[in-house]
């Protein structure tokens, strides 16, 4: 049976699509609204930090929760919180709020959604499909999320022209749809062995496990440092308004082109049989190197079309690395530990995204947006070179099916 014909996986895929679509529409609307309100790149940095705080505090406990509680209910609750965040943003823009700090409260709720949903989603997905189809399920999940990453910013940018309240109303409806899809999944998974010790000790078990699996540790930390240093997402509103002068619709298109590169790569990988997936370790490092090279081109470009091409290149590199990394992490982790290890993964990804946005906003406020993006791309390439020396077993991984828990 094709992986897309599995009912529970299809529901999971649909829920993830709705949730990411809402998150991307919200990102465009909040980013443009705040930067247009203040004209200060540091506002975007503070927005990223507000979303990161709950990720930093709640992700590891959420991983322990995912190994002890029905993951469908965790996901449903997470997306109801996402709907609450959209509702708060809707109220703020409806009353024409003229200060930035109330928006940070809504972003804290959004970060809480990611902290709760990330470990539960990543640890539930492997149990919805047969093991031999898991790599394909990763590719399809990535493709669905990147499709939402394409549509969300474009829809958000154009709908923003009708008013920010309309954007956030749509986000609210999509988040509710995601919650409904997750609770409709029939596969109920609760770990039979929640582990010993206090909740704090169980939450840290994922970190302790990574010390014993250098391949998994290397895969997670490679992404963490490369994107933390090289990410340019927070700078897109600055480039859209001040460098390229393309407006909110152009901002949505820029955000989407990253996803175009990602989904194109994901769909190609989804059609690639396991027998034709050698040199996975090299592909992981190559994907991160493409990401860094794309960031350098993005920083140097003054052409809208070249900027879009650079963002598509970054998306392709990111998708390739996600495909290999996610498969290694899940297949290299015992089932009873997947929630907690996934929590570490989500925490590190959150650090790369939200702290990376804070880093980019801070450097842009000091040096300007262009130097901040250029330094990030160069730094990502340096991370690739360093990690090939620190984690040589990761570079030598051949077929993904050879990774064992």
mmCIF file of C-alpha atoms in Angstrom:
data_model
loop_
_atom_site.group_PDB
_atom_site.id
_atom_site.type_symbol
_atom_site.label_atom_id
_atom_site.label_comp_id
_atom_site.label_asym_id
_atom_site.label_seq_id
_atom_site.Cartn_x
_atom_site.Cartn_y
_atom_site.Cartn_z
ATOM 1 C CA UNK A 1 0.000 0.000 0.000
ATOM 2 C CA UNK A 2 1.270 3.443 -0.887
ATOM 3 C CA UNK A 3 2.105 5.497 2.177
ATOM 4 C CA UNK A 4 -0.479 8.152 1.267
ATOM 5 C CA UNK A 5 -3.265 5.530 1.351
ATOM 6 C CA UNK A 6 -2.699 4.869 5.059
ATOM 7 C CA UNK A 7 -5.623 6.665 6.724
ATOM 8 C CA UNK A 8 -3.927 7.758 9.929
ATOM 9 C CA UNK A 9 -0.851 9.011 8.104
ATOM 10 C CA UNK A 10 -3.078 10.973 5.695
ATOM 11 C CA UNK A 11 -4.842 12.621 8.646
ATOM 12 C CA UNK A 12 -1.498 13.400 10.252
ATOM 13 C CA UNK A 13 -0.230 14.867 6.991
ATOM 14 C CA UNK A 14 -3.344 17.014 6.595
ATOM 15 C CA UNK A 15 -3.108 18.295 10.154
ATOM 16 C CA UNK A 16 0.524 19.241 9.718
ATOM 17 C CA UNK A 17 -0.321 21.005 6.453
ATOM 18 C CA UNK A 18 -3.042 23.149 8.042
ATOM 19 C CA UNK A 19 -0.872 23.979 11.059
ATOM 20 C CA UNK A 20 2.152 25.025 8.994
ATOM 21 C CA UNK A 21 -0.025 26.983 6.556
ATOM 22 C CA UNK A 22 -1.446 28.963 9.475
ATOM 23 C CA UNK A 23 2.001 29.515 11.003
ATOM 24 C CA UNK A 24 3.450 30.815 7.732
ATOM 25 C CA UNK A 25 0.556 33.172 7.059
ATOM 26 C CA UNK A 26 0.912 34.456 10.615
ATOM 27 C CA UNK A 27 4.682 34.936 10.195
ATOM 28 C CA UNK A 28 4.253 37.180 7.148
ATOM 29 C CA UNK A 29 1.497 39.253 8.744
ATOM 30 C CA UNK A 30 3.257 39.710 12.107
ATOM 31 C CA UNK A 31 6.645 40.416 10.524
ATOM 32 C CA UNK A 32 5.329 43.078 8.167
ATOM 33 C CA UNK A 33 3.003 44.632 10.763
ATOM 34 C CA UNK A 34 5.729 44.973 13.411
ATOM 35 C CA UNK A 35 8.456 46.223 11.082
ATOM 36 C CA UNK A 36 6.075 48.688 9.432
ATOM 37 C CA UNK A 37 4.952 49.807 12.896
ATOM 38 C CA UNK A 38 8.449 50.411 14.307
ATOM 39 C CA UNK A 39 10.909 50.532 11.388
ATOM 40 C CA UNK A 40 13.410 48.792 13.685
ATOM 41 C CA UNK A 41 15.009 45.437 12.662
ATOM 42 C CA UNK A 42 15.531 44.681 16.345
ATOM 43 C CA UNK A 43 11.746 44.363 16.706
ATOM 44 C CA UNK A 44 11.956 41.278 14.498
ATOM 45 C CA UNK A 45 14.736 39.930 16.685
ATOM 46 C CA UNK A 46 12.636 40.378 19.827
ATOM 47 C CA UNK A 47 9.742 38.633 18.060
ATOM 48 C CA UNK A 48 11.943 35.621 17.399
ATOM 49 C CA UNK A 49 13.120 35.602 21.006
ATOM 50 C CA UNK A 50 9.526 35.743 22.311
ATOM 51 C CA UNK A 51 8.660 32.634 20.324
ATOM 52 C CA UNK A 52 11.827 30.862 21.494
ATOM 53 C CA UNK A 53 11.298 31.304 25.255
ATOM 54 C CA UNK A 54 8.528 28.676 25.576
ATOM 55 C CA UNK A 55 10.429 26.365 23.236
ATOM 56 C CA UNK A 56 13.462 26.563 25.503
ATOM 57 C CA UNK A 57 11.431 26.006 28.680
ATOM 58 C CA UNK A 58 8.827 23.471 27.583
ATOM 59 C CA UNK A 59 10.267 21.284 24.837
ATOM 60 C CA UNK A 60 12.168 18.771 26.986
ATOM 61 C CA UNK A 61 9.226 18.270 29.403
ATOM 62 C CA UNK A 62 6.989 17.925 26.328
ATOM 63 C CA UNK A 63 9.198 15.091 25.097
ATOM 64 C CA UNK A 64 8.677 13.226 28.365
ATOM 65 C CA UNK A 65 4.947 13.935 28.054
ATOM 66 C CA UNK A 66 4.917 12.502 24.525
ATOM 67 C CA UNK A 67 6.371 9.237 25.847
ATOM 68 C CA UNK A 68 3.658 8.976 28.516
ATOM 69 C CA UNK A 69 0.447 10.514 27.116
ATOM 70 C CA UNK A 70 -1.634 9.882 23.998
ATOM 71 C CA UNK A 71 0.184 11.901 21.356
ATOM 72 C CA UNK A 72 -2.982 12.654 19.408
ATOM 73 C CA UNK A 73 -4.388 14.580 22.367
ATOM 74 C CA UNK A 74 -1.137 16.475 22.833
ATOM 75 C CA UNK A 75 -1.239 17.563 19.191
ATOM 76 C CA UNK A 76 -4.888 18.571 19.399
ATOM 77 C CA UNK A 77 -4.204 20.655 22.524
ATOM 78 C CA UNK A 78 -1.159 22.265 20.880
ATOM 79 C CA UNK A 79 -3.165 23.416 17.888
ATOM 80 C CA UNK A 80 -5.920 24.788 20.096
ATOM 81 C CA UNK A 81 -3.199 26.956 21.678
ATOM 82 C CA UNK A 82 -2.155 27.932 18.154
ATOM 83 C CA UNK A 83 -5.758 28.996 17.503
ATOM 84 C CA UNK A 84 -5.680 31.066 20.714
ATOM 85 C CA UNK A 85 -2.559 32.873 19.494
ATOM 86 C CA UNK A 86 -4.240 33.700 16.200
ATOM 87 C CA UNK A 87 -7.310 34.922 18.067
ATOM 88 C CA UNK A 88 -5.178 37.218 20.225
ATOM 89 C CA UNK A 89 -3.430 38.639 17.160
ATOM 90 C CA UNK A 90 -6.815 39.175 15.520
ATOM 91 C CA UNK A 91 -7.960 41.173 18.535
ATOM 92 C CA UNK A 92 -4.751 43.252 18.650
ATOM 93 C CA UNK A 93 -4.881 44.346 15.026
ATOM 94 C CA UNK A 94 -8.647 44.879 15.142
ATOM 95 C CA UNK A 95 -8.178 47.565 17.813
ATOM 96 C CA UNK A 96 -5.161 49.016 15.926
ATOM 97 C CA UNK A 97 -2.591 48.327 18.660
ATOM 98 C CA UNK A 98 0.268 50.792 18.191
ATOM 99 C CA UNK A 99 2.917 49.198 20.430
ATOM 100 C CA UNK A 100 4.876 46.009 19.811
ATOM 101 C CA UNK A 101 4.980 44.270 23.203
ATOM 102 C CA UNK A 102 1.426 42.780 23.186
ATOM 103 C CA UNK A 103 2.307 40.944 19.983
ATOM 104 C CA UNK A 104 5.167 39.243 21.777
ATOM 105 C CA UNK A 105 2.598 37.657 24.110
ATOM 106 C CA UNK A 106 0.842 36.077 21.134
ATOM 107 C CA UNK A 107 4.193 34.829 19.851
ATOM 108 C CA UNK A 108 4.842 33.196 23.214
ATOM 109 C CA UNK A 109 1.646 31.196 22.640
ATOM 110 C CA UNK A 110 2.868 30.269 19.162
ATOM 111 C CA UNK A 111 6.147 29.076 20.638
ATOM 112 C CA UNK A 112 4.198 26.996 23.164
ATOM 113 C CA UNK A 113 2.430 25.296 20.276
ATOM 114 C CA UNK A 114 5.743 24.317 18.727
ATOM 115 C CA UNK A 115 7.126 23.095 22.045
ATOM 116 C CA UNK A 116 4.140 20.805 22.603
ATOM 117 C CA UNK A 117 3.519 19.677 19.029
ATOM 118 C CA UNK A 118 7.098 19.060 17.903
ATOM 119 C CA UNK A 119 8.038 16.020 20.039
ATOM 120 C CA UNK A 120 4.566 14.471 19.754
ATOM 121 C CA UNK A 121 4.444 14.862 15.960
ATOM 122 C CA UNK A 122 7.962 13.593 15.315
ATOM 123 C CA UNK A 123 7.542 10.573 17.608
ATOM 124 C CA UNK A 124 4.041 9.726 16.329
ATOM 125 C CA UNK A 125 4.875 9.761 12.613
ATOM 126 C CA UNK A 126 7.122 6.633 12.626
ATOM 127 C CA UNK A 127 4.301 4.596 14.208
ATOM 128 C CA UNK A 128 1.739 5.412 11.522
ATOM 129 C CA UNK A 129 3.597 3.642 8.682
ATOM 130 C CA UNK A 130 5.611 0.416 8.284
ATOM 131 C CA UNK A 131 9.342 0.796 9.023
ATOM 132 C CA UNK A 132 10.325 0.162 5.410
ATOM 133 C CA UNK A 133 8.166 3.122 4.327
ATOM 134 C CA UNK A 134 9.387 5.532 6.970
ATOM 135 C CA UNK A 135 11.962 7.319 4.796
ATOM 136 C CA UNK A 136 9.248 7.920 2.200
ATOM 137 C CA UNK A 137 6.889 9.202 4.906
ATOM 138 C CA UNK A 138 9.573 11.702 5.957
ATOM 139 C CA UNK A 139 9.842 12.930 2.374
ATOM 140 C CA UNK A 140 6.044 13.260 2.023
ATOM 141 C CA UNK A 141 5.753 15.007 5.384
ATOM 142 C CA UNK A 142 8.483 17.433 4.368
ATOM 143 C CA UNK A 143 6.762 17.964 1.006
ATOM 144 C CA UNK A 144 3.417 18.705 2.671
ATOM 145 C CA UNK A 145 4.994 21.119 5.127
ATOM 146 C CA UNK A 146 6.957 22.846 2.399
ATOM 147 C CA UNK A 147 3.833 23.112 0.251
ATOM 148 C CA UNK A 148 2.268 24.951 3.168
ATOM 149 C CA UNK A 149 5.468 26.992 3.431
ATOM 150 C CA UNK A 150 4.978 28.020 -0.211
ATOM 151 C CA UNK A 151 1.277 28.766 -0.057
ATOM 152 C CA UNK A 152 1.233 30.306 3.419
ATOM 153 C CA UNK A 153 3.482 33.319 2.813
ATOM 154 C CA UNK A 154 1.991 34.017 -0.617
ATOM 155 C CA UNK A 155 -1.569 33.790 0.673
ATOM 156 C CA UNK A 156 -0.637 35.714 3.796
ATOM 157 C CA UNK A 157 1.077 38.466 1.815
ATOM 158 C CA UNK A 158 -1.811 38.971 -0.589
ATOM 159 C CA UNK A 159 -4.543 38.592 2.023
ATOM 160 C CA UNK A 160 -2.676 41.157 4.146
ATOM 161 C CA UNK A 161 -3.572 43.674 1.447
ATOM 162 C CA UNK A 162 -7.196 43.208 2.559
ATOM 163 C CA UNK A 163 -6.205 43.828 6.160
ATOM 164 C CA UNK A 164 -4.264 42.082 8.895
ATOM 165 C CA UNK A 165 -7.473 40.973 10.691
ATOM 166 C CA UNK A 166 -8.438 38.843 7.689
ATOM 167 C CA UNK A 167 -5.085 37.025 7.805
ATOM 168 C CA UNK A 168 -5.385 36.171 11.480
ATOM 169 C CA UNK A 169 -9.012 35.054 11.106
ATOM 170 C CA UNK A 170 -7.920 32.536 8.464
ATOM 171 C CA UNK A 171 -5.068 31.392 10.735
ATOM 172 C CA UNK A 172 -7.573 30.782 13.521
ATOM 173 C CA UNK A 173 -9.743 28.576 11.280
ATOM 174 C CA UNK A 174 -6.751 26.582 9.987
ATOM 175 C CA UNK A 175 -5.447 25.914 13.497
ATOM 176 C CA UNK A 176 -8.845 24.553 14.528
ATOM 177 C CA UNK A 177 -8.854 22.288 11.449
ATOM 178 C CA UNK A 178 -5.404 20.978 12.417
ATOM 179 C CA UNK A 179 -6.628 20.153 15.924
ATOM 180 C CA UNK A 180 -9.584 18.244 14.475
ATOM 181 C CA UNK A 181 -7.388 16.218 12.121
ATOM 182 C CA UNK A 182 -5.017 15.153 14.898
ATOM 183 C CA UNK A 183 -7.712 13.995 17.304
ATOM 184 C CA UNK A 184 -9.273 11.953 14.451
ATOM 185 C CA UNK A 185 -6.176 9.749 14.078
ATOM 186 C CA UNK A 186 -7.061 6.197 15.124
ATOM 187 C CA UNK A 187 -3.602 5.029 16.204
ATOM 188 C CA UNK A 188 -3.300 5.505 19.959
ATOM 189 C CA UNK A 189 0.322 5.378 21.097
ATOM 190 C CA UNK A 190 1.478 5.626 24.683
ATOM 191 C CA UNK A 191 4.872 4.271 25.734
ATOM 192 C CA UNK A 192 4.572 1.123 27.835
ATOM 193 C CA UNK A 193 7.659 2.070 29.834
ATOM 194 C CA UNK A 194 7.594 5.763 30.795
ATOM 195 C CA UNK A 195 10.956 5.426 32.524
ATOM 196 C CA UNK A 196 12.154 5.786 36.064
ATOM 197 C CA UNK A 197 13.104 8.809 38.122
ATOM 198 C CA UNK A 198 11.593 12.258 38.414
ATOM 199 C CA UNK A 199 10.005 14.128 35.539
ATOM 200 C CA UNK A 200 13.106 16.293 35.301
ATOM 201 C CA UNK A 201 15.369 13.234 35.054
ATOM 202 C CA UNK A 202 13.149 11.668 32.397
ATOM 203 C CA UNK A 203 13.108 14.918 30.420
ATOM 204 C CA UNK A 204 16.913 14.961 30.378
ATOM 205 C CA UNK A 205 17.095 11.323 29.246
ATOM 206 C CA UNK A 206 17.039 12.411 25.607
ATOM 207 C CA UNK A 207 20.169 14.508 26.115
ATOM 208 C CA UNK A 208 21.916 11.632 27.882
ATOM 209 C CA UNK A 209 20.974 9.273 25.066
ATOM 210 C CA UNK A 210 22.552 11.539 22.445
ATOM 211 C CA UNK A 211 25.912 11.223 24.193
ATOM 212 C CA UNK A 212 25.862 7.509 23.320
ATOM 213 C CA UNK A 213 24.915 8.008 19.646
ATOM 214 C CA UNK A 214 27.401 10.329 17.916
ATOM 215 C CA UNK A 215 25.675 9.906 14.540
ATOM 216 C CA UNK A 216 22.369 11.205 15.899
ATOM 217 C CA UNK A 217 24.114 13.926 17.924
ATOM 218 C CA UNK A 218 26.114 15.066 14.901
ATOM 219 C CA UNK A 219 23.033 15.187 12.654
ATOM 220 C CA UNK A 220 21.093 17.347 15.127
ATOM 221 C CA UNK A 221 23.901 19.746 16.032
ATOM 222 C CA UNK A 222 25.005 20.251 12.418
ATOM 223 C CA UNK A 223 21.609 21.743 11.643
ATOM 224 C CA UNK A 224 21.521 23.677 14.912
ATOM 225 C CA UNK A 225 24.730 25.618 14.392
ATOM 226 C CA UNK A 226 24.508 26.006 10.608
ATOM 227 C CA UNK A 227 21.022 27.548 10.667
ATOM 228 C CA UNK A 228 21.630 29.435 13.914
ATOM 229 C CA UNK A 229 24.544 31.190 12.234
ATOM 230 C CA UNK A 230 23.348 31.226 8.627
ATOM 231 C CA UNK A 231 19.576 31.764 8.788
ATOM 232 C CA UNK A 232 18.197 34.854 7.033
ATOM 233 C CA UNK A 233 14.462 34.463 7.727
ATOM 234 C CA UNK A 234 14.247 37.391 10.162
ATOM 235 C CA UNK A 235 15.871 39.683 7.606
ATOM 236 C CA UNK A 236 13.318 39.073 4.845
ATOM 237 C CA UNK A 237 11.044 42.010 5.844
ATOM 238 C CA UNK A 238 14.097 44.312 5.845
ATOM 239 C CA UNK A 239 15.227 43.147 2.399
ATOM 240 C CA UNK A 240 11.651 43.287 1.058
ATOM 241 C CA UNK A 241 11.002 46.852 2.217
ATOM 242 C CA UNK A 242 14.392 48.579 2.271
ATOM 243 C CA UNK A 243 16.720 46.676 -0.114
ATOM 244 C CA UNK A 244 14.476 45.311 -2.871
ATOM 245 C CA UNK A 245 11.388 47.489 -2.237
ATOM 246 C CA UNK A 246 8.856 44.810 -3.197
ATOM 247 C CA UNK A 247 6.179 45.304 -0.494
ATOM 248 C CA UNK A 248 4.273 42.701 1.554
ATOM 249 C CA UNK A 249 3.343 40.644 -1.513
ATOM 250 C CA UNK A 250 7.018 40.476 -2.454
ATOM 251 C CA UNK A 251 7.852 39.464 1.104
ATOM 252 C CA UNK A 252 5.399 36.569 0.860
ATOM 253 C CA UNK A 253 6.924 35.511 -2.451
ATOM 254 C CA UNK A 254 10.433 35.602 -0.990
ATOM 255 C CA UNK A 255 9.369 33.426 1.931
ATOM 256 C CA UNK A 256 7.654 31.023 -0.473
ATOM 257 C CA UNK A 257 10.618 30.571 -2.814
ATOM 258 C CA UNK A 258 12.591 29.036 0.028
ATOM 259 C CA UNK A 259 9.796 26.472 0.246
ATOM 260 C CA UNK A 260 9.687 26.001 -3.546
ATOM 261 C CA UNK A 261 13.259 24.752 -3.474
ATOM 262 C CA UNK A 262 12.457 22.583 -0.480
ATOM 263 C CA UNK A 263 9.319 20.956 -1.853
ATOM 264 C CA UNK A 264 10.911 20.276 -5.248
ATOM 265 C CA UNK A 265 13.731 18.440 -3.510
ATOM 266 C CA UNK A 266 11.327 16.625 -1.152
ATOM 267 C CA UNK A 267 9.163 15.348 -3.995
ATOM 268 C CA UNK A 268 12.221 14.052 -5.825
ATOM 269 C CA UNK A 269 13.405 12.278 -2.687
ATOM 270 C CA UNK A 270 9.929 10.812 -2.102
ATOM 271 C CA UNK A 271 10.122 9.068 -5.476
ATOM 272 C CA UNK A 272 13.625 7.727 -4.883
ATOM 273 C CA UNK A 273 13.587 4.047 -3.817
ATOM 274 C CA UNK A 274 15.730 3.013 -0.866
ATOM 275 C CA UNK A 275 18.054 1.068 -3.120
ATOM 276 C CA UNK A 276 19.033 4.344 -4.793
ATOM 277 C CA UNK A 277 19.701 6.331 -1.618
ATOM 278 C CA UNK A 278 23.447 5.801 -1.010
ATOM 279 C CA UNK A 279 25.929 8.232 0.558
ATOM 280 C CA UNK A 280 23.360 9.674 2.973
ATOM 281 C CA UNK A 281 26.037 11.253 5.172
ATOM 282 C CA UNK A 282 27.578 13.116 2.273
ATOM 283 C CA UNK A 283 24.113 14.255 1.179
ATOM 284 C CA UNK A 284 23.485 15.680 4.668
ATOM 285 C CA UNK A 285 26.673 17.758 4.619
ATOM 286 C CA UNK A 286 26.106 18.754 1.000
ATOM 287 C CA UNK A 287 22.619 20.019 1.810
ATOM 288 C CA UNK A 288 23.905 22.262 4.599
ATOM 289 C CA UNK A 289 26.675 23.551 2.316
ATOM 290 C CA UNK A 290 24.051 24.492 -0.315
ATOM 291 C CA UNK A 291 22.150 26.341 2.398
ATOM 292 C CA UNK A 292 25.235 28.405 3.290
ATOM 293 C CA UNK A 293 26.075 29.153 -0.347
ATOM 294 C CA UNK A 294 22.519 30.312 -0.972
ATOM 295 C CA UNK A 295 22.716 32.686 2.008
ATOM 296 C CA UNK A 296 25.852 34.297 0.531
ATOM 297 C CA UNK A 297 24.145 34.839 -2.837
ATOM 298 C CA UNK A 298 21.064 36.223 -1.048
ATOM 299 C CA UNK A 299 23.187 38.758 0.834
ATOM 300 C CA UNK A 300 24.969 39.974 -2.297
ATOM 301 C CA UNK A 301 21.930 40.138 -4.598
ATOM 302 C CA UNK A 302 20.180 43.354 -5.552
ATOM 303 C CA UNK A 303 17.945 41.638 -8.106
ATOM 304 C CA UNK A 304 14.578 40.316 -6.966
ATOM 305 C CA UNK A 305 14.815 37.326 -9.320
ATOM 306 C CA UNK A 306 18.334 36.429 -8.176
ATOM 307 C CA UNK A 307 17.199 36.760 -4.565
ATOM 308 C CA UNK A 308 14.345 34.344 -5.250
ATOM 309 C CA UNK A 309 16.777 31.894 -6.850
ATOM 310 C CA UNK A 310 19.104 32.126 -3.843
ATOM 311 C CA UNK A 311 16.233 31.447 -1.447
ATOM 312 C CA UNK A 312 15.150 28.458 -3.549
ATOM 313 C CA UNK A 313 18.724 27.117 -3.357
ATOM 314 C CA UNK A 314 18.673 27.505 0.421
ATOM 315 C CA UNK A 315 15.366 25.644 0.565
ATOM 316 C CA UNK A 316 16.699 22.778 -1.550
ATOM 317 C CA UNK A 317 19.727 22.398 0.671
ATOM 318 C CA UNK A 318 17.616 22.554 3.803
ATOM 319 C CA UNK A 319 15.170 19.917 2.505
ATOM 320 C CA UNK A 320 17.967 17.520 1.633
ATOM 321 C CA UNK A 321 19.488 17.839 5.087
ATOM 322 C CA UNK A 322 16.062 17.493 6.783
ATOM 323 C CA UNK A 323 15.323 14.285 4.854
ATOM 324 C CA UNK A 324 18.554 12.627 5.957
ATOM 325 C CA UNK A 325 18.591 14.077 9.470
ATOM 326 C CA UNK A 326 14.993 13.205 10.370
ATOM 327 C CA UNK A 327 15.381 9.637 9.134
ATOM 328 C CA UNK A 328 18.641 9.100 11.019
ATOM 329 C CA UNK A 329 17.165 10.496 14.240
ATOM 330 C CA UNK A 330 14.011 8.364 14.202
ATOM 331 C CA UNK A 331 15.545 5.099 12.956
ATOM 332 C CA UNK A 332 18.529 5.521 15.279
ATOM 333 C CA UNK A 333 16.360 5.946 18.400
ATOM 334 C CA UNK A 334 14.525 3.182 20.341
ATOM 335 C CA UNK A 335 10.693 3.584 20.278
ATOM 336 C CA UNK A 336 10.464 4.216 24.038
ATOM 337 C CA UNK A 337 12.924 7.129 23.708
ATOM 338 C CA UNK A 338 11.567 8.775 20.559
ATOM 339 C CA UNK A 339 9.471 11.367 22.350
ATOM 340 C CA UNK A 340 12.368 12.629 24.459
ATOM 341 C CA UNK A 341 14.939 12.503 21.656
ATOM 342 C CA UNK A 342 12.442 14.243 19.365
ATOM 343 C CA UNK A 343 12.087 16.886 22.081
ATOM 344 C CA UNK A 344 15.828 17.539 21.935
ATOM 345 C CA UNK A 345 15.558 17.737 18.160
ATOM 346 C CA UNK A 346 12.660 20.211 18.361
ATOM 347 C CA UNK A 347 14.500 22.257 20.983
ATOM 348 C CA UNK A 348 17.571 22.498 18.781
ATOM 349 C CA UNK A 349 15.479 23.329 15.701
ATOM 350 C CA UNK A 350 13.682 25.978 17.753
ATOM 351 C CA UNK A 351 17.033 27.386 18.752
ATOM 352 C CA UNK A 352 18.109 27.593 15.124
ATOM 353 C CA UNK A 353 14.910 29.301 14.020
ATOM 354 C CA UNK A 354 13.953 31.658 16.837
ATOM 355 C CA UNK A 355 17.419 32.331 18.287
ATOM 356 C CA UNK A 356 18.715 32.544 14.734
ATOM 357 C CA UNK A 357 16.144 35.264 14.057
ATOM 358 C CA UNK A 358 17.241 37.067 17.209
ATOM 359 C CA UNK A 359 20.874 36.772 16.143
ATOM 360 C CA UNK A 360 20.090 38.062 12.654
ATOM 361 C CA UNK A 361 18.029 40.982 13.963
ATOM 362 C CA UNK A 362 20.707 41.915 16.489
ATOM 363 C CA UNK A 363 23.567 41.837 13.956
ATOM 364 C CA UNK A 364 21.442 43.715 11.416
ATOM 365 C CA UNK A 365 20.713 46.415 14.002
ATOM 366 C CA UNK A 366 24.467 46.786 14.618
ATOM 367 C CA UNK A 367 25.972 46.315 11.161
ATOM 368 C CA UNK A 368 23.097 46.351 8.683
ATOM 369 C CA UNK A 369 21.046 43.596 7.068
ATOM 370 C CA UNK A 370 23.436 42.824 4.216
ATOM 371 C CA UNK A 371 26.551 42.209 6.382
ATOM 372 C CA UNK A 372 24.444 40.126 8.774
ATOM 373 C CA UNK A 373 23.253 37.830 5.966
ATOM 374 C CA UNK A 374 26.717 37.584 4.381
ATOM 375 C CA UNK A 375 28.419 36.680 7.654
ATOM 376 C CA UNK A 376 25.764 34.050 8.286
ATOM 377 C CA UNK A 377 26.330 32.283 4.976
ATOM 378 C CA UNK A 378 30.083 32.181 5.450
ATOM 379 C CA UNK A 379 29.617 30.905 8.998
ATOM 380 C CA UNK A 380 27.369 28.055 7.807
ATOM 381 C CA UNK A 381 30.053 26.845 5.398
ATOM 382 C CA UNK A 382 32.642 26.937 8.181
ATOM 383 C CA UNK A 383 30.333 24.790 10.352
ATOM 384 C CA UNK A 384 30.112 22.177 7.582
ATOM 385 C CA UNK A 385 33.890 21.933 7.394
ATOM 386 C CA UNK A 386 34.269 21.682 11.171
ATOM 387 C CA UNK A 387 31.574 18.998 11.582
ATOM 388 C CA UNK A 388 33.192 16.725 8.982
ATOM 389 C CA UNK A 389 36.152 16.539 11.375
ATOM 390 C CA UNK A 390 34.163 16.306 14.609
ATOM 391 C CA UNK A 391 31.719 13.603 13.405
ATOM 392 C CA UNK A 392 33.438 11.439 10.755
ATOM 393 C CA UNK A 393 31.025 8.467 11.320
ATOM 394 C CA UNK A 394 28.148 10.725 10.237
ATOM 395 C CA UNK A 395 29.923 11.571 6.993
ATOM 396 C CA UNK A 396 30.404 7.831 6.326
ATOM 397 C CA UNK A 397 26.712 6.868 6.671
ATOM 398 C CA UNK A 398 25.719 5.135 3.441
ATOM 399 C CA UNK A 399 22.150 3.808 3.185
ATOM 400 C CA UNK A 400 19.562 5.136 5.616
ATOM 401 C CA UNK A 401 18.138 1.651 6.162
ATOM 402 C CA UNK A 402 21.432 0.653 7.755
ATOM 403 C CA UNK A 403 20.828 3.035 10.680
ATOM 404 C CA UNK A 404 19.616 0.988 13.670
ATOM 405 C CA UNK A 405 18.185 1.879 17.055
#
